[in-house]
Short mmCIF file of C-alpha atoms in Angstrom, two decimals:
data_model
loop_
_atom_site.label_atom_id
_atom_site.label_comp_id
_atom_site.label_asym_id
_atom_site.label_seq_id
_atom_site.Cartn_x
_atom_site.Cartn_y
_atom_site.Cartn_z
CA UNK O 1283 -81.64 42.00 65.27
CA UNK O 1284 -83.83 44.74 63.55
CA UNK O 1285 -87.20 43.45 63.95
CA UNK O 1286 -86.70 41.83 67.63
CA UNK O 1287 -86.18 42.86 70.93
CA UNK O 1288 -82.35 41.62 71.03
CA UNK O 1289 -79.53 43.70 71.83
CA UNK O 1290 -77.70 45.68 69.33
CA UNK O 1291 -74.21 44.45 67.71
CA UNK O 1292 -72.56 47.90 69.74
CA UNK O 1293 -74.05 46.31 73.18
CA UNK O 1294 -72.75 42.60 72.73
CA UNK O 1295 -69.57 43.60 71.91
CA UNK O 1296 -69.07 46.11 74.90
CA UNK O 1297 -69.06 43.14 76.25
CA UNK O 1298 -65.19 41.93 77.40
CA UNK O 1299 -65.54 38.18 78.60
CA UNK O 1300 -66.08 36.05 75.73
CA UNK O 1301 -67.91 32.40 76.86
CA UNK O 1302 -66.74 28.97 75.38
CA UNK O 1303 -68.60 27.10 73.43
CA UNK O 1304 -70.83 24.17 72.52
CA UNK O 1305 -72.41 23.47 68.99
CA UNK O 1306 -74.52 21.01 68.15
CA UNK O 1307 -75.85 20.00 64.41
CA UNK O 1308 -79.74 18.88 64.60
CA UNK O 1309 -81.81 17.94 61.69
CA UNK O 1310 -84.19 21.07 60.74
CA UNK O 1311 -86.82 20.97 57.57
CA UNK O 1312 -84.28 18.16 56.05
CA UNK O 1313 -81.22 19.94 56.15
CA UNK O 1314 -78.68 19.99 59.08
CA UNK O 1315 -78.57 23.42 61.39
CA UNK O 1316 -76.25 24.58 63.01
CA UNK O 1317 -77.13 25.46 67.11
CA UNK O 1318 -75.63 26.49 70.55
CA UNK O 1319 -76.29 23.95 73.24
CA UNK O 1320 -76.82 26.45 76.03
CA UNK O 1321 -78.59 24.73 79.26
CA UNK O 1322 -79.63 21.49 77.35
CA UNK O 1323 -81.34 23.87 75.21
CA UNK O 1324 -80.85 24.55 70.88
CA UNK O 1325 -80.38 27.93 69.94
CA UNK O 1326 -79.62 28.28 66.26
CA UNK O 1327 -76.70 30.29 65.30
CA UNK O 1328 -77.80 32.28 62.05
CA UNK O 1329 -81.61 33.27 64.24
CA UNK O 1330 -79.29 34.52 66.96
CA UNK O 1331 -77.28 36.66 64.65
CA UNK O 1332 -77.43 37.44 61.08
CA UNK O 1333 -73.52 37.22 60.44
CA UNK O 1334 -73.31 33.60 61.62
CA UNK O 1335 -74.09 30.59 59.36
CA UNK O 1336 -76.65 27.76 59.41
CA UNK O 1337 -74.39 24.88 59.27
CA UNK O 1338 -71.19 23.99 60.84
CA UNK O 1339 -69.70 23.51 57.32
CA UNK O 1340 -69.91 27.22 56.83
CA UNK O 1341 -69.00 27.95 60.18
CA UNK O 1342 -65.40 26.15 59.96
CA UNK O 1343 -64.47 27.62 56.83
CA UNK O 1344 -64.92 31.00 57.67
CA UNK O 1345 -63.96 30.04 61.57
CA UNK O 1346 -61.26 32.95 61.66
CA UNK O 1347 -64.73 35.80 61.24
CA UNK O 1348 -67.40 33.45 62.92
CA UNK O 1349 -65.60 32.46 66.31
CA UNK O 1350 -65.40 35.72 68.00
CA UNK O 1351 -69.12 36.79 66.78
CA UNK O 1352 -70.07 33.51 67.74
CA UNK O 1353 -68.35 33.68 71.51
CA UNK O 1354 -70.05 37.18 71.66
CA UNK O 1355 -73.49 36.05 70.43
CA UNK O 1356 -73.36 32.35 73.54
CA UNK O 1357 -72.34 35.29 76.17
CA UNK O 1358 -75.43 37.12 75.20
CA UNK O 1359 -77.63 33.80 75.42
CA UNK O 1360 -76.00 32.89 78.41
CA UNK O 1361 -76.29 36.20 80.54
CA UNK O 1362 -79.91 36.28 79.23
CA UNK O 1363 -79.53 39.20 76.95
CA UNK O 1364 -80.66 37.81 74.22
CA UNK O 1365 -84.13 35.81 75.41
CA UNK O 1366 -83.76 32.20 76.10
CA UNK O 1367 -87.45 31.67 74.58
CA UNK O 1368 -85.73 31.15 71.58
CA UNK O 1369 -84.24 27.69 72.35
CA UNK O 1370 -85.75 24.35 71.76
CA UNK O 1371 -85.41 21.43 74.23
CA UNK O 1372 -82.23 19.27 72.78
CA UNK O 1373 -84.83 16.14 74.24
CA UNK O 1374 -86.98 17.30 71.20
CA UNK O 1375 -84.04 17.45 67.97
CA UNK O 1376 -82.70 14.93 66.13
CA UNK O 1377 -78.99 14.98 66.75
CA UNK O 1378 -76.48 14.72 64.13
CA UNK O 1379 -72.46 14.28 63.84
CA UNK O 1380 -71.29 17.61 65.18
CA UNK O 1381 -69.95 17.98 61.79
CA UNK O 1382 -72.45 15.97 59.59
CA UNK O 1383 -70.65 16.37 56.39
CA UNK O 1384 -66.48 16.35 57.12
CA UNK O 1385 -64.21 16.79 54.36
CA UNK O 1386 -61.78 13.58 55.50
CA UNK O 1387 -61.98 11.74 58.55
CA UNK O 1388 -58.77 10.10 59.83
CA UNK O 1389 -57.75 7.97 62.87
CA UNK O 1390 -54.37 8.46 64.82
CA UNK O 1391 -52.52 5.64 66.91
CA UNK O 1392 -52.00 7.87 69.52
CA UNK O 1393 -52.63 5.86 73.01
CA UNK O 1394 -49.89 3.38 74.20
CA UNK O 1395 -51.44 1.20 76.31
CA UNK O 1396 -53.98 0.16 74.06
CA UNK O 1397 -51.38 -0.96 71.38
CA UNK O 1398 -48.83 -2.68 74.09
CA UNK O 1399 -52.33 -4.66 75.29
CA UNK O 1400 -53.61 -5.25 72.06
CA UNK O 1401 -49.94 -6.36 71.24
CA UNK O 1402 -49.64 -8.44 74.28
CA UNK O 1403 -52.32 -10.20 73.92
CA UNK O 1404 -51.53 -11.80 71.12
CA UNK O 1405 -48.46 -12.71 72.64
CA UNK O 1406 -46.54 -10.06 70.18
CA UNK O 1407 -43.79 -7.71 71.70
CA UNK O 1408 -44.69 -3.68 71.77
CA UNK O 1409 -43.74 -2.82 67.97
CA UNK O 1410 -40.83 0.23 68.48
CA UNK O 1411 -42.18 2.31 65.58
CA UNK O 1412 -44.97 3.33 68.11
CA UNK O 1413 -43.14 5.46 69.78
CA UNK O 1414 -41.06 6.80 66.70
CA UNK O 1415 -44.01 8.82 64.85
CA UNK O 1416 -47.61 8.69 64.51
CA UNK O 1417 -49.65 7.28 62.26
CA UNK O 1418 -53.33 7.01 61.08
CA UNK O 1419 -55.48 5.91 58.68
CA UNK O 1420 -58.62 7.40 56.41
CA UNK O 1421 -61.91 6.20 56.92
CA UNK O 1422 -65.17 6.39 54.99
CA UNK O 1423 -65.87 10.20 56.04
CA UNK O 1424 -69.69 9.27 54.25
CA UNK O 1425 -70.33 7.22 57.04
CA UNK O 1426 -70.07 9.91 59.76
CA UNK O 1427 -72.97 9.72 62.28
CA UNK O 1428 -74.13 11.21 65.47
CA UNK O 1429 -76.20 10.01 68.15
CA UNK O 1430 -78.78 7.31 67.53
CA UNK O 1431 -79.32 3.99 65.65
CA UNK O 1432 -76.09 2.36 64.37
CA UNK O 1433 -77.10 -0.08 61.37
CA UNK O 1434 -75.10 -3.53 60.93
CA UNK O 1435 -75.25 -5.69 58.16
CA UNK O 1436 -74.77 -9.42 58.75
CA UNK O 1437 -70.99 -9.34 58.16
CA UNK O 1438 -70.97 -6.83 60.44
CA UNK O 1439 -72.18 -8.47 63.49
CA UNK O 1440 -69.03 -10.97 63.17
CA UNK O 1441 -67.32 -9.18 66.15
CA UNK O 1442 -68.53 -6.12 65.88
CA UNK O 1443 -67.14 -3.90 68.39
CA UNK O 1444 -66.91 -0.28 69.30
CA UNK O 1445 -63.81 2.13 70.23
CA UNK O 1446 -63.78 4.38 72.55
CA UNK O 1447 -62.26 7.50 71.24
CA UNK O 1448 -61.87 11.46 71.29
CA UNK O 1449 -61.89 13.40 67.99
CA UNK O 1450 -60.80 16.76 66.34
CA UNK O 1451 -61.80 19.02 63.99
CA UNK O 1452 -59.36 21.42 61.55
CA UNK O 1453 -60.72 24.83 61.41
CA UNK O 1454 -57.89 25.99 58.91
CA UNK O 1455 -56.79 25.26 55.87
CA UNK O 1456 -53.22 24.54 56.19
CA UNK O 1457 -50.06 22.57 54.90
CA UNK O 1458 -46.72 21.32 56.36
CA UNK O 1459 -47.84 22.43 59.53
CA UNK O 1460 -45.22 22.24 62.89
CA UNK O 1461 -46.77 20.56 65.89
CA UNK O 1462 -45.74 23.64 67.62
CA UNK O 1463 -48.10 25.68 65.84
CA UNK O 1464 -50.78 22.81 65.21
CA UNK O 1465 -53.31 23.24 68.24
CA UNK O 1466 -54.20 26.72 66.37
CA UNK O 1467 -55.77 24.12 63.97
CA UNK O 1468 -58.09 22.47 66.14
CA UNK O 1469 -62.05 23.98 66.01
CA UNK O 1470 -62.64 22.09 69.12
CA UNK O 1471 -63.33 18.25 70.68
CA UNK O 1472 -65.71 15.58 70.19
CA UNK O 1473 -66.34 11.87 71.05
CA UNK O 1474 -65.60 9.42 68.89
CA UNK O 1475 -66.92 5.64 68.70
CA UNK O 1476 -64.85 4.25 65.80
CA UNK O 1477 -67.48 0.89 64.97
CA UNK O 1478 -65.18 -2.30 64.08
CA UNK O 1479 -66.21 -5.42 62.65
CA UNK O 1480 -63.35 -7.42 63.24
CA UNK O 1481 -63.62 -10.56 61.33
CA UNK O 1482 -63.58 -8.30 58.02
CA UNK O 1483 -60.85 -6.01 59.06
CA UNK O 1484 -58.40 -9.09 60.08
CA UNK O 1485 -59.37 -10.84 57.25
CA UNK O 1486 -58.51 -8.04 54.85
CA UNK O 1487 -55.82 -6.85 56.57
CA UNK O 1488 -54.06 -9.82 56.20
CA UNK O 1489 -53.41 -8.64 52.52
CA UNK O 1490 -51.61 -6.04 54.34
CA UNK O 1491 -53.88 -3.52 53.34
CA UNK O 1492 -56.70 -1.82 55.13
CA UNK O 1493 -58.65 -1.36 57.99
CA UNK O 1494 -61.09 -0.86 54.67
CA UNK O 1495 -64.63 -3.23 55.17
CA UNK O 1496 -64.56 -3.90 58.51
CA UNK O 1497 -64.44 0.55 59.52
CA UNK O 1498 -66.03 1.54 56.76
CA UNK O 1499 -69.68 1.10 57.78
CA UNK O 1500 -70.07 3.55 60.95
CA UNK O 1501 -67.98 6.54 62.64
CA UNK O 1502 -70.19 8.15 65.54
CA UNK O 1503 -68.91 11.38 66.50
CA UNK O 1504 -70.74 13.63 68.68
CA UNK O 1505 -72.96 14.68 71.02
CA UNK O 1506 -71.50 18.04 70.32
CA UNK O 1507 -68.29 20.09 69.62
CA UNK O 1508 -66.69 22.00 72.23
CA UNK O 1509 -64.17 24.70 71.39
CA UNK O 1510 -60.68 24.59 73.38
CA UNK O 1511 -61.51 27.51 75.10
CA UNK O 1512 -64.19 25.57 77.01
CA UNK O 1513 -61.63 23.45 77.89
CA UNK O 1514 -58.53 25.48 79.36
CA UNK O 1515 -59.25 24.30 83.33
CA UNK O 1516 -58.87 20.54 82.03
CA UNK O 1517 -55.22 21.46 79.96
CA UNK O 1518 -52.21 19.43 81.38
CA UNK O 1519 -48.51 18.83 80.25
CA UNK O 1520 -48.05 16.86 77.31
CA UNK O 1521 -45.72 14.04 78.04
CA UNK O 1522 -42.04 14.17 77.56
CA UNK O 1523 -40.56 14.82 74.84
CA UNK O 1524 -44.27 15.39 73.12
CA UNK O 1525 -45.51 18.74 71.79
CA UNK O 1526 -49.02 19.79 72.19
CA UNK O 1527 -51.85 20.89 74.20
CA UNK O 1528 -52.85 17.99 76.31
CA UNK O 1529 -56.12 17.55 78.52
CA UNK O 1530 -57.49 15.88 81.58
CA UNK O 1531 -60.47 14.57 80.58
CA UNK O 1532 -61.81 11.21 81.82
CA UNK O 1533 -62.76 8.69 79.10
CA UNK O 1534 -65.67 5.98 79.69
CA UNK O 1535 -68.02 3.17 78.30
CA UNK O 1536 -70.85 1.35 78.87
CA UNK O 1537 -72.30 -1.48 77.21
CA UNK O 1538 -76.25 -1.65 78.43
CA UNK O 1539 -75.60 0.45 81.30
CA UNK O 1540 -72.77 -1.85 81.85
CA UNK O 1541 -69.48 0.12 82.36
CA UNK O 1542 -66.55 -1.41 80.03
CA UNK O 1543 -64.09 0.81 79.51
CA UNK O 1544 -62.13 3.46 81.80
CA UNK O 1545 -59.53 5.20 80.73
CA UNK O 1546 -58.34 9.47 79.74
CA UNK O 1547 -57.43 11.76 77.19
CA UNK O 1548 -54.51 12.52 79.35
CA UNK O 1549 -53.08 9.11 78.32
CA UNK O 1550 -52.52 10.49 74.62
CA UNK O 1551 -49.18 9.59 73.64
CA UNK O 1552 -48.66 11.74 71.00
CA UNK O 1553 -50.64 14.60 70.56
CA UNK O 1554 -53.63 16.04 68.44
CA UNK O 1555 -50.86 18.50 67.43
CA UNK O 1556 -48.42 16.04 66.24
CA UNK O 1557 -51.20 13.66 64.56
CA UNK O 1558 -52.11 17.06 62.96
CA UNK O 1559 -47.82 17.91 61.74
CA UNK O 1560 -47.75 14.54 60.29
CA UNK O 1561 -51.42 14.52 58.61
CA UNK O 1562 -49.86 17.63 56.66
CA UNK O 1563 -46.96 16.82 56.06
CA UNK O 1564 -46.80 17.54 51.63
CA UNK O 1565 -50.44 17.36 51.87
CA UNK O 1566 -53.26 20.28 52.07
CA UNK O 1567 -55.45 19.79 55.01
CA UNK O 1568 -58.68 21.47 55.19
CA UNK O 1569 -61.24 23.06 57.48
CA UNK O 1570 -63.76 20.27 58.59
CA UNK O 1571 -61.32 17.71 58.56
CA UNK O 1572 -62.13 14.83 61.18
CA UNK O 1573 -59.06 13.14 63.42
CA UNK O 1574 -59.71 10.89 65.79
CA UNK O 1575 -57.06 10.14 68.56
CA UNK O 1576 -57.55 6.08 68.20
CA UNK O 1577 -59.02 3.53 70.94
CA UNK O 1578 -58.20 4.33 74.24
CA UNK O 1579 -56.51 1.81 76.78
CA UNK O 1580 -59.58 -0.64 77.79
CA UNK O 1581 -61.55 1.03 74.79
CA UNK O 1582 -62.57 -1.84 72.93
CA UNK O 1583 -63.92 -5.66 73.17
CA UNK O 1584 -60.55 -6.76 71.12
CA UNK O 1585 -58.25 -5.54 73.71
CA UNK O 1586 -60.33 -6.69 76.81
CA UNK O 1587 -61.48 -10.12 75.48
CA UNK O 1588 -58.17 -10.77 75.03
CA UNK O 1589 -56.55 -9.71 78.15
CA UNK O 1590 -59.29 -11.71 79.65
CA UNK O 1591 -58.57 -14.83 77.78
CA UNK O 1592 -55.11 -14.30 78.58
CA UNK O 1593 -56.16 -14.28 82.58
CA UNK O 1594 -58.49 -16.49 82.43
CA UNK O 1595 -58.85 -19.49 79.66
CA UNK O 1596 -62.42 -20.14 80.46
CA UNK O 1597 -63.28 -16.54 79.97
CA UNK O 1598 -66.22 -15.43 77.63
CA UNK O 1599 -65.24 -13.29 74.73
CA UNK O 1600 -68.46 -10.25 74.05
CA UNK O 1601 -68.88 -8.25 71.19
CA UNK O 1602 -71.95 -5.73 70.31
CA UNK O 1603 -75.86 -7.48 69.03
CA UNK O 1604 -78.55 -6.04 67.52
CA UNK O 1605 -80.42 -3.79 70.46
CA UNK O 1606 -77.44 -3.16 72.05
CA UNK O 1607 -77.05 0.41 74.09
CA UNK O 1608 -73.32 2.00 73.69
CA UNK O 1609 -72.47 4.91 75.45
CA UNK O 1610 -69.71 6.85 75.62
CA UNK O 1611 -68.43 9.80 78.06
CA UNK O 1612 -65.67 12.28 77.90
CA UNK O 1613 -65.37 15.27 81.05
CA UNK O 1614 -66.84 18.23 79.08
CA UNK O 1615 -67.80 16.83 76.01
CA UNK O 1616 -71.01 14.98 77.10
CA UNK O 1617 -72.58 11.29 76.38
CA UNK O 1618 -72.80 9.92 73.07
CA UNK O 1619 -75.71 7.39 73.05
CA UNK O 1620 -76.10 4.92 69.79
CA UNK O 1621 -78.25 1.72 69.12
CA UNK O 1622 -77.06 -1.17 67.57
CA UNK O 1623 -79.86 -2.40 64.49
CA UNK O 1624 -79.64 -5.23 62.24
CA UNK O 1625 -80.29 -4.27 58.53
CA UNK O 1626 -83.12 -5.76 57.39
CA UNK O 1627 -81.14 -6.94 54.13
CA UNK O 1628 -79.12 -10.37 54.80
CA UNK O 1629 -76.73 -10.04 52.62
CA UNK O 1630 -72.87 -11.60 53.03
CA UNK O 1631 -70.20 -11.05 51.41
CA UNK O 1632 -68.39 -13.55 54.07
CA UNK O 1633 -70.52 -16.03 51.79
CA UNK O 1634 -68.82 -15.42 48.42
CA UNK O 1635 -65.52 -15.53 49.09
CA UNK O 1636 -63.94 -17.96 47.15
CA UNK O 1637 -62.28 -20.43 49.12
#
């Protein structure tokens, strides 16, 4: 603050209520920034104050130094004493992931009805493991995106489908860490669209390995990252016998303005906390690593084409086409809006295989 008009560090931190917050990472002279989404405007973090970093990257690992100067510094935007001249119009950035460049990104099991549907409709009974522990799986965390175009190669467009999802980030290193203590992992929420392309995941998988082709194209997380504390009004029980914070937070879709999918965060089985004690278990986890909570109940054309067919023989299965408008909605977190392009290269690897 030495060559502007902005308060002094001694006057923003006489300050005693400390604001939640949202951050946003925009593309900025080729390189991702880091920003406060303050009134659907950008303000980025390191111009605001020297301490903080340009990229949430830096920001996580150091979260334990950066959170409370960067609380501070949003209650000074916010209460106008530092000048809101300073922001750009969010209309005017190129968004990307929340956190562009995450050091793993893995997706939990986590909501019951969506695996008793899925189940169900193809006439399977509820596997009891569900309920015994949860699981995930890693995806391709070099194929993180935010908002915008989502590009699909041919193969891809063979059921290609979205999931409606919310999504975690760690904030500390840590290892072998109890659910009971997990939540003081989590840097905050985001949405999640986990893209599917379902002919080459059930075609791979039925090697019994995988998802690996068929996820490994597209994980949309965004429009921004919202810290817990930003969330507190919204925290409700976990269920029984579950351990974890837990939050009310509605959960929608639509497909060209179309609304799909309906469903809440609420309906977690097992928690971000618990997804987090068995991600660690023997195994370092690190600041900026992604979880996503898996598809919510009604999140995804696989579960409701086939509870449709199962209705209603006649019924018309739909899955995502080039042009396509997805957009997803969680309470608090905001809209995630992405575009579904064709690649320009035709390439198959459908049309090699073998046999």
């Amino acid at each position: 603050f030495k060559d502007t008009a902005s308060y002094s560090l001694f006057n923003l931190f006489l300050q005693p209520k400390y604001f939640s917050m949202k951050l946003v990472s925009y593309l900025s002279n080729g390189h991702d920034q880091l920003a406060f989404l303050v009134d659907d405007l950008l303000f980025d973090c390191d111009l605001m104050h020297p301490e903080l970093p340009n990229s949430m990257n830096m920001f996580l690992q150091y979260w334990d130094d950066m959170f409370p100067i960067a609380q501070q510094t949003e209650a000074a935007i916010k209460s106008g004493r530092l000048s809101k001249d300073r922001g750009i119009s969010i209309e005017e950035a190129i968004l990307l992931a929340p956190v562009p460049f995450p050091t793993s990104c893995r997706d939990g099991y986590a909501f019951r009805q969506h695996v008793a549907a899925a189940r169900r409709n193809r006439k399977v009974d509820m596997i009891p493991e569900f309920d015994q522990y949860p699981i995930f799986y890693f995806t391709n965390h070099h194929s993180v995106q935010g908002p915008g175009d989502i590009v699909c190669m041919t193969d891809h467009f063979e059921k290609l489908d979205f999931e409606l999802e919310a999504a975690i980030v760690i904030c500390r290193n840590g290892r072998n860490i109890r659910a009971e203590q997990a939540d003081q992992y989590i840097g905050g929420l985001m949405i999640m669209n986990d893209m599917s392309a379902r002919r080459l995941q059930m075609e791979e998988m039925l090697l019994n390995l995988g998802p690996a082709k068929g996820k490994d194209f597209s994980t949309v997380i965004g429009p921004c990252l919202v810290t817990l504390d930003e969330l507190e009004e919204f925290e409700i029980p976990a269920k029984e016998g579950h351990t974890g914070k837990s939050w009310n937070l509605n959960m929608k879709c639509w497909v060209n303005g179309v609304q799909v999918s309906n469903g809440n965060v609420g309906d977690m089985d097992w928690t971000f906390a618990e997804i987090i004690e068995r991600c660690s278990y023997g195994v370092n986890i690190q600041a900026g690593d992604v979880i996503g909570s898996g598809t919510v109940g009604t999140g995804c054309f696989l579960e409701l084409n086939g509870t449709g067919k199962l209705n209603n023989p006649n019924y018309q299965e739909q899955w995502l086409q080039a042009g396509d408008k997805v957009e997803m909605e969680i309470t608090g977190l905001g809209k995630l809006s992405n575009t579904i392009v064709k690649d320009e290269d035709d390439f198959s690897i459908l049309a090699k295989k073998k046999i």
